[in-house]
Tab-separated table of C-alpha atoms in Angstrom:
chain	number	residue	atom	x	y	z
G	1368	UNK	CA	73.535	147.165	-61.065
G	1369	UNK	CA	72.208	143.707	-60.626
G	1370	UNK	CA	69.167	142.907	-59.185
G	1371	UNK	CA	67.548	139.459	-58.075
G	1372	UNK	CA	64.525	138.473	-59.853
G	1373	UNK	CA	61.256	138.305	-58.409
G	1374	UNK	CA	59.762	134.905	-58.445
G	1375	UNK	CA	63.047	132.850	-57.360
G	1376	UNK	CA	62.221	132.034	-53.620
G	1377	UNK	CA	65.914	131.316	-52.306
G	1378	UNK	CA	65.645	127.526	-50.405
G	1379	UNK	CA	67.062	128.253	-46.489
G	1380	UNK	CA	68.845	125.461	-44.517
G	1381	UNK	CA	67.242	124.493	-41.294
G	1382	UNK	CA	69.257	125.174	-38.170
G	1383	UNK	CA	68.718	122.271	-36.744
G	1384	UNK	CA	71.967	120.168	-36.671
G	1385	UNK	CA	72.204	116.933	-38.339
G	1386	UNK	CA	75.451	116.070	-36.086
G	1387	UNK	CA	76.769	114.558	-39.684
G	1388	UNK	CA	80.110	115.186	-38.092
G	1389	UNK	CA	81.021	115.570	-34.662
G	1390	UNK	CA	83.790	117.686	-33.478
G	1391	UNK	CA	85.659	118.479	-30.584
G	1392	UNK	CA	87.849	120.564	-28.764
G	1393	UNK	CA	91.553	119.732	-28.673
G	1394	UNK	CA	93.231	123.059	-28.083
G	1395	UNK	CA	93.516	126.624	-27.196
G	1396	UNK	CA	95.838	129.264	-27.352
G	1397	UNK	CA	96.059	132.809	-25.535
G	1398	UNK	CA	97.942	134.330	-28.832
G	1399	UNK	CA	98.019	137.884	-26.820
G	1400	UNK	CA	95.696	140.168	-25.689
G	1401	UNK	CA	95.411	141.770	-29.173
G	1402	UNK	CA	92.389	140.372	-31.313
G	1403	UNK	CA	93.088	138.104	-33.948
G	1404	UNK	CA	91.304	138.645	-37.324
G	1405	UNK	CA	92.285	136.034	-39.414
G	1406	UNK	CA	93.308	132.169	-39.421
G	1407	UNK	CA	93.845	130.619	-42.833
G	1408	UNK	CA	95.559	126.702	-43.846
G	1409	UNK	CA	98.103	126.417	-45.907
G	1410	UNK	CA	96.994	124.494	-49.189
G	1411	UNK	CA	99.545	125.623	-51.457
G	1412	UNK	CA	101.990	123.388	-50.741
G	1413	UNK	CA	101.012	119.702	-49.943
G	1414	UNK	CA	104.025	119.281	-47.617
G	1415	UNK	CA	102.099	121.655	-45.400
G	1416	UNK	CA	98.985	120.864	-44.883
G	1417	UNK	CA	98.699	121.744	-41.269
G	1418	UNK	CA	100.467	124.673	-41.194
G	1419	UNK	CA	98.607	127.601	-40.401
G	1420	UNK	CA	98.862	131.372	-40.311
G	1421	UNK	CA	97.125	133.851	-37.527
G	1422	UNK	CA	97.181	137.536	-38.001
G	1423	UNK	CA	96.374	140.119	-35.849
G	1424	UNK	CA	97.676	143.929	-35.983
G	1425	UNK	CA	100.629	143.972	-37.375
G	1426	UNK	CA	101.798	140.213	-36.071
G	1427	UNK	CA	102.079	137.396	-37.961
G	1428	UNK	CA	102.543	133.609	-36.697
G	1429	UNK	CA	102.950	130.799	-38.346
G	1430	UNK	CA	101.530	127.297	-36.332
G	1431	UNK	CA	101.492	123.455	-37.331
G	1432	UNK	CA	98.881	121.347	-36.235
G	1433	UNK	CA	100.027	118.256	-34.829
G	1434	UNK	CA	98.260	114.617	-33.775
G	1435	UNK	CA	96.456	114.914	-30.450
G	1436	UNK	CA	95.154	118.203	-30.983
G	1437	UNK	CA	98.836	120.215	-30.429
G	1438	UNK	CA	99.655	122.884	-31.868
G	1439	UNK	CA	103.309	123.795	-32.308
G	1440	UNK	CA	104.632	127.593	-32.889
G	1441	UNK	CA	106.601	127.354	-35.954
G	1442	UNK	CA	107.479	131.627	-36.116
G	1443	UNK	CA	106.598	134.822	-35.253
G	1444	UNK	CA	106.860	137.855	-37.387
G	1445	UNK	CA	105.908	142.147	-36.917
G	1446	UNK	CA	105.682	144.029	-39.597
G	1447	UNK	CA	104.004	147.029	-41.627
G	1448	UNK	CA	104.026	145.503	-45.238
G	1449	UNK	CA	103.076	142.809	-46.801
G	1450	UNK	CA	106.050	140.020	-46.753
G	1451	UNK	CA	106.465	136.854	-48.366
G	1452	UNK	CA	108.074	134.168	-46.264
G	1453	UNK	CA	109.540	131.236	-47.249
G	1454	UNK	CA	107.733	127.681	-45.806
G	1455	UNK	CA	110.409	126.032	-46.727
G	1456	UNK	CA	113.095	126.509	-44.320
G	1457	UNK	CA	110.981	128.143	-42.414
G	1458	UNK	CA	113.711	130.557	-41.229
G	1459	UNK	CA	113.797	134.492	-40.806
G	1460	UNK	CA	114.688	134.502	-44.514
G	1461	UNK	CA	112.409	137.542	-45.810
G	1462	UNK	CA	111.855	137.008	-49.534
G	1463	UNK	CA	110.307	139.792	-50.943
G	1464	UNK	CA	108.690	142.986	-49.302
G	1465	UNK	CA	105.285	144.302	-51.319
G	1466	UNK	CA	104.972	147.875	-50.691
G	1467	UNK	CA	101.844	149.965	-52.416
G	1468	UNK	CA	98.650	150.102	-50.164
G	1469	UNK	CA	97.666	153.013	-48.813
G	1470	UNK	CA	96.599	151.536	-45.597
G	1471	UNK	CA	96.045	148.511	-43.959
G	1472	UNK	CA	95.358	145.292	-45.923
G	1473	UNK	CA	91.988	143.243	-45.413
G	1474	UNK	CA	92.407	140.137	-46.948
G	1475	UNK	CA	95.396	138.330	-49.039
G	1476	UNK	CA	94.392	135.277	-51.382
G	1477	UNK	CA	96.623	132.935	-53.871
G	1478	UNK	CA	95.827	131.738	-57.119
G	1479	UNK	CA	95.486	128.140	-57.409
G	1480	UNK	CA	96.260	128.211	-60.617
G	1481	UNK	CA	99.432	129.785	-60.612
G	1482	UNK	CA	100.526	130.028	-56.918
G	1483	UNK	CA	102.940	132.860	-57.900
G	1484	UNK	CA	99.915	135.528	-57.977
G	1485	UNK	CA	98.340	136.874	-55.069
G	1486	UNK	CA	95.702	139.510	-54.442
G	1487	UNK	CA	95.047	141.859	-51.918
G	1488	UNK	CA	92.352	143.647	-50.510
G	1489	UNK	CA	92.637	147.111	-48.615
G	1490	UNK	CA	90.959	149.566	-46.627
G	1491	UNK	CA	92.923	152.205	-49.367
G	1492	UNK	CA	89.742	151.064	-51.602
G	1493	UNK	CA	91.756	149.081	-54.406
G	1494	UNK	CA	92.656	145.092	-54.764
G	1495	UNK	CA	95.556	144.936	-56.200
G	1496	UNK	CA	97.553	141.870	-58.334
G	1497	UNK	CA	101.057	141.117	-56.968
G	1498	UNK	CA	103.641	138.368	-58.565
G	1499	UNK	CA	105.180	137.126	-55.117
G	1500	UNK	CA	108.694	135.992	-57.687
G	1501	UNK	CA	109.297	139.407	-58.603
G	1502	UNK	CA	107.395	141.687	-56.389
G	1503	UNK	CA	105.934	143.449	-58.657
G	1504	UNK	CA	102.036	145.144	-58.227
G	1505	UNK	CA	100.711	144.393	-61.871
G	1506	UNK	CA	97.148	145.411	-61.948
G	1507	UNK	CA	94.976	147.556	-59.323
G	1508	UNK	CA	91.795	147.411	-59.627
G	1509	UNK	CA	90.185	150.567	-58.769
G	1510	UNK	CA	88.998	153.755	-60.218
G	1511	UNK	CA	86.073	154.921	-61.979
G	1512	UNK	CA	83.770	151.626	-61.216
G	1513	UNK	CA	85.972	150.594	-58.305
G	1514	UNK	CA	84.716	150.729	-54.717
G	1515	UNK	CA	84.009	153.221	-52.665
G	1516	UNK	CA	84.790	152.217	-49.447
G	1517	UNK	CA	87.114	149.402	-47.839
G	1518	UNK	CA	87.404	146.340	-49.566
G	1519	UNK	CA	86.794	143.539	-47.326
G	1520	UNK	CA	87.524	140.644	-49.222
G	1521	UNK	CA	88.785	138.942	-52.452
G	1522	UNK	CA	88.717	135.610	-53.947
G	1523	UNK	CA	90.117	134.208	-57.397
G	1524	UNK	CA	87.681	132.013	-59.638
G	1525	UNK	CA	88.559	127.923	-58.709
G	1526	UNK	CA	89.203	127.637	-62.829
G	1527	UNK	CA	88.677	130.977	-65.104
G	1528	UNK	CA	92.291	132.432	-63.988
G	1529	UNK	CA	91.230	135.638	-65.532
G	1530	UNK	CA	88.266	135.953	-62.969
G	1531	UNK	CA	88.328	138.005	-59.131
G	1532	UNK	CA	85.489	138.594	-56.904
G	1533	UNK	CA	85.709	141.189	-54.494
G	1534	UNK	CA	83.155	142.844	-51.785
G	1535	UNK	CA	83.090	145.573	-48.789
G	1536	UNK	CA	82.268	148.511	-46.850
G	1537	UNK	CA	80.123	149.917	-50.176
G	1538	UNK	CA	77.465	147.382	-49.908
G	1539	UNK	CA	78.289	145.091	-53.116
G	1540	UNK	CA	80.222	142.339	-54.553
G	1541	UNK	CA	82.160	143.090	-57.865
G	1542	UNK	CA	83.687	140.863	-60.108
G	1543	UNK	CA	86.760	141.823	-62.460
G	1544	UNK	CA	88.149	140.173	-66.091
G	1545	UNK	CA	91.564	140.451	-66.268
G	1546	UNK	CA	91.374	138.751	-69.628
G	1547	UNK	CA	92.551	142.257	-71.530
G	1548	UNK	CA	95.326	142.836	-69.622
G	1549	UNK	CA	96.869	139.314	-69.127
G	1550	UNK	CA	100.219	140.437	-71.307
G	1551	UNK	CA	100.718	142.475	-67.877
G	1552	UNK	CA	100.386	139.381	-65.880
G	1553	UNK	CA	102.831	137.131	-68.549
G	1554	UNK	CA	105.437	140.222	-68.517
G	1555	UNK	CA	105.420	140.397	-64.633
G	1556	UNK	CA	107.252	136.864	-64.712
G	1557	UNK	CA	110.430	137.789	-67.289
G	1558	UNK	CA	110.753	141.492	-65.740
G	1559	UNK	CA	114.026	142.110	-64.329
G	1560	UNK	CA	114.326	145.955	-64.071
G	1561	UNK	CA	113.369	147.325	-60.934
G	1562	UNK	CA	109.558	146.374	-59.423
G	1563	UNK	CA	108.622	150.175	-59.400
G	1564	UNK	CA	109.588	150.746	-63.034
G	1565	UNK	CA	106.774	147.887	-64.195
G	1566	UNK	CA	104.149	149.213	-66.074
G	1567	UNK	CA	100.736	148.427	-63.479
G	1568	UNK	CA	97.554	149.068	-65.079
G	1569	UNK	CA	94.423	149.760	-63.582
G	1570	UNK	CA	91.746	147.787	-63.791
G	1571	UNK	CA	88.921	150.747	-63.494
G	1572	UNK	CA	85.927	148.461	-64.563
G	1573	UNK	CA	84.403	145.656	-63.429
G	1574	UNK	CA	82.514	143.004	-65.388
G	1575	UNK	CA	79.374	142.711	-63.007
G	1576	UNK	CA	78.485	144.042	-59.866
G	1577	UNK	CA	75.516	143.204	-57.007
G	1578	UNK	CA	74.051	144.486	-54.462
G	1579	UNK	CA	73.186	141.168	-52.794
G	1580	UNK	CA	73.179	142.804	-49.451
G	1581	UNK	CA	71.953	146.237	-47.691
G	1582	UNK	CA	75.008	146.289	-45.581
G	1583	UNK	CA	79.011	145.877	-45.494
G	1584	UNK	CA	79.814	142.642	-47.206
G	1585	UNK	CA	82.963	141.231	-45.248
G	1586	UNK	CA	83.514	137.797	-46.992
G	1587	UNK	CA	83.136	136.265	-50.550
G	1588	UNK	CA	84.509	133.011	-51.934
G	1589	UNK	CA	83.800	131.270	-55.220
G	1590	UNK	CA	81.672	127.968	-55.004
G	1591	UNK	CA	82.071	127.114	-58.544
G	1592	UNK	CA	80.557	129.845	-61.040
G	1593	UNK	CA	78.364	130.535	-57.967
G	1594	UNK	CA	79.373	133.140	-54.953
G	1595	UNK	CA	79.061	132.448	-51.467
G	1596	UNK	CA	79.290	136.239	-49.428
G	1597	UNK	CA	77.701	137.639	-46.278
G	1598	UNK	CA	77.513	140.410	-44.240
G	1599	UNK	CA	75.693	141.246	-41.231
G	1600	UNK	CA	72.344	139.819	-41.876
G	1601	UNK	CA	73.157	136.413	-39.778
G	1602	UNK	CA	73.313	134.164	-42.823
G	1603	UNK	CA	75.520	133.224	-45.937
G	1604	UNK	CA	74.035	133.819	-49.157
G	1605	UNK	CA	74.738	131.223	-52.239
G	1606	UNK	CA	73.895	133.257	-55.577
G	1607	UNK	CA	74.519	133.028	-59.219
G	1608	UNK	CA	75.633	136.084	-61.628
G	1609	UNK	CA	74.242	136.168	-64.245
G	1610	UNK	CA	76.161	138.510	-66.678
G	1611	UNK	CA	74.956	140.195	-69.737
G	1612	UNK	CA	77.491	139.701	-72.976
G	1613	UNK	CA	76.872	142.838	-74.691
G	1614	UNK	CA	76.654	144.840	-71.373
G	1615	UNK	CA	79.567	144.604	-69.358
G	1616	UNK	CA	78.617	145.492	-65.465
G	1617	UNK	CA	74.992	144.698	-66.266
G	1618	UNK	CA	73.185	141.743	-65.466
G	1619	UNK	CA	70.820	139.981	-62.714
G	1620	UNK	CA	71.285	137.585	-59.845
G	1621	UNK	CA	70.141	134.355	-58.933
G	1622	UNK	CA	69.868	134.006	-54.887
G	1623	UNK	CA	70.218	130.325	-54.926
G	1624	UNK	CA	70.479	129.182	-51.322
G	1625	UNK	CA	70.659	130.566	-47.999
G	1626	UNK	CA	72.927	129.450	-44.530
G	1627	UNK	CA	71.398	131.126	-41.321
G	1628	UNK	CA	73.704	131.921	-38.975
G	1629	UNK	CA	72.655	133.385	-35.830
G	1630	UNK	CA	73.675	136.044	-33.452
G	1631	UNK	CA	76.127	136.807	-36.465
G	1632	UNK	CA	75.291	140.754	-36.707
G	1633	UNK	CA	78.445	142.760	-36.674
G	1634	UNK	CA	80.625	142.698	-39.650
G	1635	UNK	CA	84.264	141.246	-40.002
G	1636	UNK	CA	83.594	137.943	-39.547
G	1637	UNK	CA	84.550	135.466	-42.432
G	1638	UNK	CA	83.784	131.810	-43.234
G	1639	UNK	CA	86.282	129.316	-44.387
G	1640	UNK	CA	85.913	126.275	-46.624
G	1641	UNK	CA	87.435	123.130	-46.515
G	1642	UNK	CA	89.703	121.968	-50.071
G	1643	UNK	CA	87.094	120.969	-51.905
G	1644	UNK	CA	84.187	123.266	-51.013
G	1645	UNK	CA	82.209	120.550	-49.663
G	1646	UNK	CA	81.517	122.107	-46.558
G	1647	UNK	CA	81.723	125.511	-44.444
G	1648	UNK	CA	82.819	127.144	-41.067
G	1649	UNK	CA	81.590	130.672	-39.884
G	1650	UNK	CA	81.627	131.209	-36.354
G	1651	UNK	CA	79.510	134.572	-34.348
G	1652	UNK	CA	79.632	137.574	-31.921
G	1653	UNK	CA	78.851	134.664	-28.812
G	1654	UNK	CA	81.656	132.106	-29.743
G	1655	UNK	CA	79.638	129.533	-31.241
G	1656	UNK	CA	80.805	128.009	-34.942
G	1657	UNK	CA	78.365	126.301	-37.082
G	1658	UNK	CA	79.411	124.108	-40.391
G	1659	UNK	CA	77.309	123.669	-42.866
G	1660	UNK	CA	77.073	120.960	-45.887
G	1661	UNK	CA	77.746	123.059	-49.499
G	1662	UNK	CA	76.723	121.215	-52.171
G	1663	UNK	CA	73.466	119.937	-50.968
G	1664	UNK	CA	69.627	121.346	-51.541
G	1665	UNK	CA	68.248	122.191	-49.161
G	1666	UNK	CA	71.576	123.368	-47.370
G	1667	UNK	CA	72.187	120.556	-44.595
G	1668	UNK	CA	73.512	121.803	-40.940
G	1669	UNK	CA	76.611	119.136	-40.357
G	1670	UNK	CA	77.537	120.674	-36.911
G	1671	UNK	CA	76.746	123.220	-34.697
G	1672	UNK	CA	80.266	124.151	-31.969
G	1673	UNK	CA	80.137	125.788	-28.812
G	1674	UNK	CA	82.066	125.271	-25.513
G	1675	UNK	CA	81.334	126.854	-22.107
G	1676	UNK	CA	84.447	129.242	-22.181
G	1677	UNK	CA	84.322	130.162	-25.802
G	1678	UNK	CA	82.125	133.586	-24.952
G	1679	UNK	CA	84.522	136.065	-27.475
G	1680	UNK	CA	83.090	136.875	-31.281
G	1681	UNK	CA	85.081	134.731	-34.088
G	1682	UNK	CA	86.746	136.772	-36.549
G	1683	UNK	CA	87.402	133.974	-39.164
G	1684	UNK	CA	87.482	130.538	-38.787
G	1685	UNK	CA	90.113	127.887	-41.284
G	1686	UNK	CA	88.844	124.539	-41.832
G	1687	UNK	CA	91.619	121.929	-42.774
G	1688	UNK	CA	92.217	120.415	-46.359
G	1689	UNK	CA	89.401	117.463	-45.521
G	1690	UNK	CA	87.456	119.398	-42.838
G	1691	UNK	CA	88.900	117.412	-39.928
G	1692	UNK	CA	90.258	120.277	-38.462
G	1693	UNK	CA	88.582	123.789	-37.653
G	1694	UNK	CA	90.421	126.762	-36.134
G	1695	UNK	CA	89.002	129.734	-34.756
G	1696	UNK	CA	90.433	133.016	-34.104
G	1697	UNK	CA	88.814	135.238	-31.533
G	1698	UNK	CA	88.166	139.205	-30.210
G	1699	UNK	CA	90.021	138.460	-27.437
G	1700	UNK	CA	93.089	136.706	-28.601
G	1701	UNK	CA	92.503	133.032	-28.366
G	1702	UNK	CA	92.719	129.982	-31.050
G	1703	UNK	CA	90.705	127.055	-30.632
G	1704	UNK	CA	90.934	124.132	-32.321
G	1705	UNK	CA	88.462	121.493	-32.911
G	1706	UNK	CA	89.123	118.512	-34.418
G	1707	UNK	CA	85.937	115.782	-36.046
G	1708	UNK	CA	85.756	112.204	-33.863
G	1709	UNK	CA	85.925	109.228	-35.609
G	1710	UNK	CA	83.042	107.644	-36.110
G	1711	UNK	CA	82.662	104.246	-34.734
């Protein structure tokens, strides 16, 4: 198991706010009384931008954001599996139904790369590889080094397409090579027998794993070769892996850089990133969202949110393609938008 080397004092970002960029509140929904636990942009598909996805239970809704801070219901689904819907027409048009989870699903990511592939992460213990034009589950990655708890979250690496990241309830952040088993992946796209006949493989190793954290780790996204992830400890941590060759799951880690966030103690709550990974969103348990700058040492505080009747913790925020934009979803059923002012 990885562990940080002594000597390498991580650099910490000063809370105090630069007001780089200021934003402000255009809009807010009451989506139900159910919480909502996730908000995500659409950047996929150029052509929609500022669409956006809540979920929360077993709902799914599908929102543009429009000029003037409005937001415009686009549609509403309820359902027990994963679906794939179609943008396009945006119609009740159900395109393919993923069934193989054992319970619910945490997270759902796309691969840049090839927008086809998606990943999962559930509370069944496994992430699992899906190929959204067939339906078919190609690799699961669980097992023998899998973990052993909830997974929490998943991201695919910005440029190795072999290369996941996962984290959750067992304390640690994995990453997993699907480099062996990529004829799997290539066969998924020609395969016209029935989904469940496909030949899924499990993926029961994985390449490296940390223990960057003493708790549940609820969010981790590439930044680079570099992994942002946090979990209750009121910050984000920025750290490098740093894999041995020979040793496969062995290695150390760099902690690189660290984002304070306070009053951000309970788990499930997850930052977002704009397009380009320049900057960050992560709200906390009191309503308050603070962005921070990336790709600068040490890390720079761009803005820190909070309004007078945003009280409820923020399960996820979703910062638009250039940052302009940040949505928040909320414990007790609300999205707020907040949109930057133009500077004069």
């Amino acid at each position: 198991m990885a562990k940080t080397p002594i000597g390498l004092e991580p650099v910490v970002g000063s809370l105090t706010s630069t007001k780089k960029r200021e934003y402000r509140v255009t809009n807010r929904l009451q989506e139900g009384k159910r919480p909502l636990y996730a908000v995500i942009f659409n950047f996929i598909d150029s052509r929609y931008f500022n669409v956006f996805a809540t979920v929360g239970g077993n709902r799914v809704t599908v929102y543009q954001c429009l000029e003037g801070g409005v937001i415009a219901v686009l549609q509403s689904y309820v359902d027990e599996d994963i679906r794939r819907m179609s943008l396009s027409t945006l119609n009740e048009k159900i395109h393919k139904s993923f069934v193989g989870h054992g319970d619910s699903i945490n997270e759902i990511r796309t691969q840049p790369l090839k927008p086809s592939l998606i990943v999962s992460a559930s509370k069944d213990e496994s992430v699992r590889l899906w190929n959204v034009h067939t339906g078919i589950c190609i690799l699961i990655f669980a097992g023998a080094g899998g973990h052993r708890n909830e997974v929490l979250s998943v991201d695919f690496h910005p440029s190795d397409i072999y290369r996941i990241a996962s984290c959750g309830m067992d304390n640690t952040v994995k990453i997993w090579s699907m480099k062996e088993f990529w004829t799997y992946v290539e066969k998924s796209f020609t395969w016209t027998d029935l989904p469940s006949k496909f030949p899924t493989k499990y993926v029961q190793f994985p390449v490296f794993l940390a223990s960057v954290h003493s708790n549940y780790v609820d969010c981790n996204r590439w930044l680079g070769d570099f992994i942002l992830s946090k979990s209750v400890d009121n910050e984000i941590v920025l750290w490098e892996p740093k894999m041995k060759e020979q040793s496969p799951g062995e290695g150390t880690v760099d902690i690189l850089q660290k984002y304070p966030v306070p009053e951000c103690d309970i788990w499930f709550i997850k930052f977002s990133c704009d397009f380009h990974y320049n900057s960050a969103a992560i709200g906390n348990r009191e309503g308050k969202i603070f962005v921070w700058e990336l790709q600068s040492s040490p890390p720079v505080l761009i803005a820190r949110l909070s309004h007078a009747q945003s009280k409820s913790p923020i399960r996820q925020t979703a910062m638009s393609f250039d940052g302009s934009t940040i949505l928040c979803c909320c414990e007790d059923g609300t999205i707020w938008r907040w949109d930057a002012v133009p500077a004069n």
